[in-house]
mmCIF file of C-alpha atoms in Angstrom:
data_model
loop_
_atom_site.group_PDB
_atom_site.id
_atom_site.type_symbol
_atom_site.label_atom_id
_atom_site.label_comp_id
_atom_site.label_asym_id
_atom_site.label_seq_id
_atom_site.Cartn_x
_atom_site.Cartn_y
_atom_site.Cartn_z
ATOM 1 C CA ASN P 1 0.000 0.000 0.000
ATOM 2 C CA ALA P 2 1.736 3.132 -1.193
ATOM 3 C CA GLY P 3 1.952 5.947 1.304
ATOM 4 C CA VAL P 4 0.807 9.521 0.885
ATOM 5 C CA MET P 5 2.413 10.806 -2.301
ATOM 6 C CA GLN P 6 3.303 14.456 -2.744
ATOM 7 C CA ASN P 7 4.773 16.150 -5.750
ATOM 8 C CA PRO P 8 6.793 17.996 -6.590
ATOM 9 C CA ARG P 9 9.190 17.382 -3.725
ATOM 10 C CA HIS P 10 10.980 20.635 -4.438
ATOM 11 C CA LEU P 11 9.636 23.643 -6.295
ATOM 12 C CA VAL P 12 11.242 26.978 -7.031
ATOM 13 C CA ARG P 13 9.071 29.887 -8.058
ATOM 14 C CA ARG P 14 9.755 33.552 -8.719
ATOM 15 C CA ARG P 15 7.740 36.134 -6.846
ATOM 16 C CA GLY P 16 4.371 36.606 -8.490
ATOM 17 C CA GLN P 17 4.184 33.150 -10.042
ATOM 18 C CA GLU P 18 1.761 30.395 -9.083
ATOM 19 C CA ALA P 19 2.641 27.266 -7.163
ATOM 20 C CA ARG P 20 0.625 24.065 -7.381
ATOM 21 C CA LEU P 21 1.294 21.264 -4.951
ATOM 22 C CA ARG P 22 -0.299 17.862 -5.393
ATOM 23 C CA CYS P 23 -1.169 15.173 -2.910
ATOM 24 C CA SER P 24 -2.427 11.652 -3.512
ATOM 25 C CA PRO P 25 -3.739 10.122 -0.284
ATOM 26 C CA MET P 26 -3.187 6.557 0.748
ATOM 27 C CA LYS P 27 -5.456 4.059 -0.943
ATOM 28 C CA GLY P 28 -8.802 3.963 0.766
ATOM 29 C CA HIS P 29 -8.337 7.300 2.514
ATOM 30 C CA SER P 30 -10.966 9.925 1.851
ATOM 31 C CA HIS P 31 -9.729 12.656 4.213
ATOM 32 C CA VAL P 32 -6.878 14.969 3.296
ATOM 33 C CA TYR P 33 -5.149 17.623 5.378
ATOM 34 C CA TRP P 34 -2.587 20.237 4.425
ATOM 35 C CA TYR P 35 -0.032 21.656 6.854
ATOM 36 C CA ARG P 36 2.678 24.261 6.454
ATOM 37 C CA GLN P 37 6.045 24.291 8.190
ATOM 38 C CA LEU P 38 7.779 27.635 8.014
ATOM 39 C CA PRO P 39 11.518 27.779 8.717
ATOM 40 C CA GLU P 40 12.241 27.435 12.426
ATOM 41 C CA GLU P 41 8.529 26.961 13.182
ATOM 42 C CA GLY P 42 6.271 24.040 13.905
ATOM 43 C CA LEU P 43 3.675 22.549 11.621
ATOM 44 C CA LYS P 44 0.518 24.600 11.291
ATOM 45 C CA PHE P 45 -2.795 23.237 10.080
ATOM 46 C CA MET P 46 -4.095 24.851 6.905
ATOM 47 C CA VAL P 47 -7.098 22.974 5.534
ATOM 48 C CA TYR P 48 -9.052 19.737 5.834
ATOM 49 C CA LEU P 49 -10.866 18.289 2.848
ATOM 50 C CA GLN P 50 -12.970 15.328 1.914
ATOM 51 C CA LYS P 51 -13.798 14.428 -1.660
ATOM 52 C CA GLU P 52 -15.260 17.549 -3.318
ATOM 53 C CA ASN P 53 -15.751 19.285 0.032
ATOM 54 C CA ILE P 54 -13.755 21.672 2.195
ATOM 55 C CA ILE P 55 -14.490 20.754 5.794
ATOM 56 C CA ASP P 56 -12.258 23.161 7.698
ATOM 57 C CA GLU P 57 -10.165 25.920 6.175
ATOM 58 C CA SER P 58 -9.575 27.851 9.368
ATOM 59 C CA GLY P 59 -5.785 27.763 8.877
ATOM 60 C CA MET P 60 -5.721 28.994 5.307
ATOM 61 C CA PRO P 61 -4.470 32.503 4.623
ATOM 62 C CA LYS P 62 -7.392 34.642 3.461
ATOM 63 C CA GLU P 63 -5.861 35.527 0.130
ATOM 64 C CA ARG P 64 -3.921 33.756 -2.623
ATOM 65 C CA PHE P 65 -4.289 30.262 -1.146
ATOM 66 C CA SER P 66 -6.854 27.683 -2.216
ATOM 67 C CA ALA P 67 -7.266 23.936 -1.963
ATOM 68 C CA GLU P 68 -9.379 21.320 -3.633
ATOM 69 C CA PHE P 69 -9.871 17.573 -3.524
ATOM 70 C CA PRO P 70 -11.823 16.599 -6.631
ATOM 71 C CA LYS P 71 -13.819 13.430 -7.085
ATOM 72 C CA GLU P 72 -11.065 12.073 -9.311
ATOM 73 C CA GLY P 73 -7.383 12.819 -8.941
ATOM 74 C CA PRO P 74 -5.136 14.259 -6.264
ATOM 75 C CA SER P 75 -5.741 17.077 -3.850
ATOM 76 C CA ILE P 76 -4.221 20.375 -5.004
ATOM 77 C CA LEU P 77 -2.925 23.224 -2.869
ATOM 78 C CA ARG P 78 -2.653 26.316 -5.021
ATOM 79 C CA ILE P 79 -0.757 29.462 -4.111
ATOM 80 C CA GLN P 80 -1.207 32.411 -6.416
ATOM 81 C CA GLN P 81 1.225 35.312 -6.757
ATOM 82 C CA VAL P 82 3.751 33.772 -4.414
ATOM 83 C CA VAL P 83 5.835 35.934 -2.106
ATOM 84 C CA ARG P 84 9.075 35.148 -0.285
ATOM 85 C CA GLY P 85 7.150 34.502 2.929
ATOM 86 C CA ASP P 86 5.428 31.534 1.268
ATOM 87 C CA SER P 87 8.746 29.658 1.233
ATOM 88 C CA ALA P 88 8.109 26.655 3.441
ATOM 89 C CA ALA P 89 7.578 22.914 3.516
ATOM 90 C CA TYR P 90 4.005 21.939 2.754
ATOM 91 C CA PHE P 91 2.878 18.605 4.090
ATOM 92 C CA CYS P 92 -0.138 16.605 3.122
ATOM 93 C CA ALA P 93 -1.691 13.964 5.352
ATOM 94 C CA SER P 94 -4.525 11.510 4.906
ATOM 95 C CA SER P 95 -6.724 9.331 7.058
ATOM 96 C CA PRO P 96 -9.444 6.787 6.502
ATOM 97 C CA VAL P 97 -13.109 7.504 7.022
ATOM 98 C CA GLN P 98 -13.651 8.796 10.558
ATOM 99 C CA GLY P 99 -15.133 6.326 12.949
ATOM 100 C CA SER P 100 -13.517 3.398 11.213
ATOM 101 C CA SER P 101 -13.329 0.295 13.337
ATOM 102 C CA GLN P 102 -9.962 -0.581 11.879
ATOM 103 C CA ARG P 103 -7.093 -0.436 14.292
ATOM 104 C CA SER P 104 -5.359 2.209 12.220
ATOM 105 C CA GLY P 105 -8.565 4.144 11.641
ATOM 106 C CA ASN P 106 -7.470 7.018 13.828
ATOM 107 C CA THR P 107 -3.919 7.347 12.600
ATOM 108 C CA ILE P 108 -3.061 10.134 10.241
ATOM 109 C CA TYR P 109 -0.311 9.453 7.720
ATOM 110 C CA PHE P 110 1.931 12.153 6.339
ATOM 111 C CA GLY P 111 3.616 12.533 2.993
ATOM 112 C CA GLU P 112 7.257 13.469 2.515
ATOM 113 C CA GLY P 113 6.399 17.106 1.916
ATOM 114 C CA SER P 114 6.839 19.644 -0.865
ATOM 115 C CA TRP P 115 9.525 22.259 -0.319
ATOM 116 C CA LEU P 116 8.624 25.574 -1.917
ATOM 117 C CA THR P 117 11.306 28.202 -2.406
ATOM 118 C CA VAL P 118 10.300 31.630 -3.670
ATOM 119 C CA VAL P 119 13.123 33.648 -5.180
ATOM 120 C CA LYS H 1 -7.716 27.628 21.914
ATOM 121 C CA GLN H 2 -5.565 24.513 22.109
ATOM 122 C CA GLU H 3 -1.850 25.116 22.468
ATOM 123 C CA VAL H 4 0.843 22.463 22.549
ATOM 124 C CA THR H 5 4.238 23.036 24.117
ATOM 125 C CA GLN H 6 7.273 20.788 24.028
ATOM 126 C CA ILE H 7 10.177 20.911 26.421
ATOM 127 C CA PRO H 8 13.098 20.933 25.955
ATOM 128 C CA ALA H 9 13.485 22.534 22.529
ATOM 129 C CA ALA H 10 16.774 20.709 22.051
ATOM 130 C CA LEU H 11 18.534 17.890 23.831
ATOM 131 C CA SER H 12 21.960 16.328 23.412
ATOM 132 C CA VAL H 13 22.785 13.062 25.157
ATOM 133 C CA PRO H 14 25.482 10.398 24.939
ATOM 134 C CA GLU H 15 24.605 7.091 23.383
ATOM 135 C CA GLY H 16 22.971 4.615 25.741
ATOM 136 C CA GLU H 17 21.173 7.096 27.932
ATOM 137 C CA ASN H 18 17.486 6.842 28.717
ATOM 138 C CA LEU H 19 15.662 10.096 28.080
ATOM 139 C CA VAL H 20 12.277 11.749 28.416
ATOM 140 C CA LEU H 21 10.670 14.281 26.113
ATOM 141 C CA ASN H 22 7.790 16.342 27.434
ATOM 142 C CA CYS H 23 4.626 17.627 25.813
ATOM 143 C CA SER H 24 1.895 19.710 27.429
ATOM 144 C CA PHE H 25 -1.434 20.892 26.068
ATOM 145 C CA THR H 26 -3.857 23.480 27.357
ATOM 146 C CA ASP H 27 -7.248 21.891 26.590
ATOM 147 C CA SER H 28 -7.963 18.391 27.866
ATOM 148 C CA ALA H 29 -10.775 17.840 25.332
ATOM 149 C CA ILE H 30 -8.687 15.726 23.027
ATOM 150 C CA TYR H 31 -9.492 12.743 20.840
ATOM 151 C CA ASN H 32 -5.955 11.393 20.808
ATOM 152 C CA LEU H 33 -2.305 12.387 20.990
ATOM 153 C CA GLN H 34 0.381 11.313 18.566
ATOM 154 C CA TRP H 35 4.166 11.395 18.650
ATOM 155 C CA PHE H 36 6.046 11.810 15.368
ATOM 156 C CA ARG H 37 9.638 11.749 14.291
ATOM 157 C CA GLN H 38 10.960 14.113 11.617
ATOM 158 C CA ASP H 39 14.398 13.793 10.053
ATOM 159 C CA PRO H 40 15.929 16.880 8.383
ATOM 160 C CA GLY H 41 14.331 17.567 5.019
ATOM 161 C CA LYS H 42 11.954 14.664 5.422
ATOM 162 C CA GLY H 43 8.335 14.009 6.248
ATOM 163 C CA LEU H 44 6.809 12.824 9.490
ATOM 164 C CA THR H 45 6.890 9.274 10.733
ATOM 165 C CA SER H 46 4.248 8.304 13.258
ATOM 166 C CA LEU H 47 5.789 6.679 16.323
ATOM 167 C CA LEU H 48 2.967 6.193 18.794
ATOM 168 C CA LEU H 49 -0.683 7.142 19.033
ATOM 169 C CA ILE H 50 -2.512 7.256 22.362
ATOM 170 C CA GLN H 51 -6.282 7.416 22.427
ATOM 171 C CA SER H 52 -7.822 9.746 24.995
ATOM 172 C CA SER H 53 -9.013 6.751 27.026
ATOM 173 C CA GLN H 54 -5.528 5.208 27.203
ATOM 174 C CA ARG H 55 -2.697 5.917 29.605
ATOM 175 C CA GLU H 56 0.263 4.700 27.567
ATOM 176 C CA GLN H 57 1.524 3.007 24.448
ATOM 177 C CA THR H 58 4.742 1.131 23.824
ATOM 178 C CA SER H 59 6.684 0.269 20.718
ATOM 179 C CA GLY H 60 10.135 -1.233 21.072
ATOM 180 C CA ARG H 61 12.354 1.186 23.000
ATOM 181 C CA LEU H 62 9.679 3.863 22.969
ATOM 182 C CA ASN H 63 6.998 4.413 25.569
ATOM 183 C CA ALA H 64 4.504 7.255 25.505
ATOM 184 C CA SER H 65 2.249 8.180 28.397
ATOM 185 C CA LEU H 66 -0.793 10.404 28.534
ATOM 186 C CA ASP H 67 -2.315 12.222 31.490
ATOM 187 C CA LYS H 68 -5.262 13.952 29.919
ATOM 188 C CA SER H 69 -6.501 15.655 33.064
ATOM 189 C CA SER H 70 -3.197 17.422 33.649
ATOM 190 C CA GLY H 71 -2.598 18.038 29.942
ATOM 191 C CA ARG H 72 0.672 16.159 29.715
ATOM 192 C CA SER H 73 2.357 13.477 27.685
ATOM 193 C CA THR H 74 5.862 12.102 27.834
ATOM 194 C CA LEU H 75 7.880 10.131 25.331
ATOM 195 C CA TYR H 76 10.430 7.856 26.949
ATOM 196 C CA ILE H 77 13.298 6.558 24.818
ATOM 197 C CA ALA H 78 15.321 3.747 26.338
ATOM 198 C CA ALA H 79 18.966 3.065 25.537
ATOM 199 C CA SER H 80 19.268 5.885 23.019
ATOM 200 C CA GLN H 81 21.222 5.363 19.795
ATOM 201 C CA PRO H 82 22.754 7.799 17.287
ATOM 202 C CA GLY H 83 20.033 6.740 14.838
ATOM 203 C CA ASP H 84 17.470 8.236 17.198
ATOM 204 C CA SER H 85 18.767 11.712 16.365
ATOM 205 C CA ALA H 86 15.859 13.632 14.860
ATOM 206 C CA THR H 87 13.167 16.122 15.780
ATOM 207 C CA TYR H 88 10.327 14.662 17.817
ATOM 208 C CA LEU H 89 6.914 16.234 17.437
ATOM 209 C CA CYS H 90 3.918 15.922 19.692
ATOM 210 C CA ALA H 91 0.484 16.503 18.136
ATOM 211 C CA VAL H 92 -2.929 16.673 19.719
ATOM 212 C CA ARG H 93 -6.141 15.908 17.876
ATOM 213 C CA PRO H 94 -8.864 18.017 19.492
ATOM 214 C CA ASP H 95 -12.355 16.650 20.016
ATOM 215 C CA ASN H 96 -14.979 17.544 17.421
ATOM 216 C CA GLN H 97 -12.627 19.189 14.947
ATOM 217 C CA GLY H 98 -12.274 16.435 12.398
ATOM 218 C CA GLY H 99 -8.803 14.988 12.073
ATOM 219 C CA LYS H 100 -7.001 18.290 12.455
ATOM 220 C CA LEU H 101 -3.800 18.105 14.534
ATOM 221 C CA ILE H 102 -2.242 20.792 16.688
ATOM 222 C CA PHE H 103 1.533 20.419 16.825
ATOM 223 C CA GLY H 104 4.122 21.433 19.337
ATOM 224 C CA GLN H 105 7.330 23.097 18.195
ATOM 225 C CA GLY H 106 9.264 19.870 18.578
ATOM 226 C CA THR H 107 12.307 18.669 20.483
ATOM 227 C CA GLU H 108 15.505 18.341 18.474
ATOM 228 C CA LEU H 109 17.368 15.317 19.799
ATOM 229 C CA SER H 110 21.021 14.595 19.191
ATOM 230 C CA VAL H 111 22.501 11.320 20.407
ATOM 231 C CA LYS H 112 26.294 11.355 20.410
ATOM 232 C CA PRO H 113 28.233 8.134 19.788
#
């Protein structure tokens, strides 16, 4: 069972460009979460999605950031008009359906991260 | 608002020592607590998950305890090895907020040969 797959692993963008980060959850997982880790800071929750729905976006910056998890395909975190302060590691995580009786039903699995550098 | 604090921020020990990492949280209404390991430039590896109804979990040389009422968890590492060097993150999953995790700042552990 492949883990949570993120790509690209490393992305360099010039100020003002767009960054698109992709996340394929583990097989059978229908919940996706995005976190951001700024340099010298801890991981901060950004957004929680289920297929075609945004459940909690309380950690998303109000402007330039958006996320989606379509019925088919990976989840996408999109950052428009990037600025230097967006340089960070962006982690995706997935979990199975909540309330699962499986032993691992409550564990959240993280991808390897996408490192965005804005120059 | 839930806040998670980890102490110490950094720790350096000689190989073979037993050590304890501390995590505290401000709101006891949690669903579970999870300890992760993060190597430089890498993702997170889940080490142990403790449900809110549990007191501890063990895996190999690792033991994690949870005292929900006092808002504390500890990660005990026995007989530390250089390969244990990494950043250890504590994360709380609050009740009724989906699967969202609140992370501490982490403890950077260095085990010297």
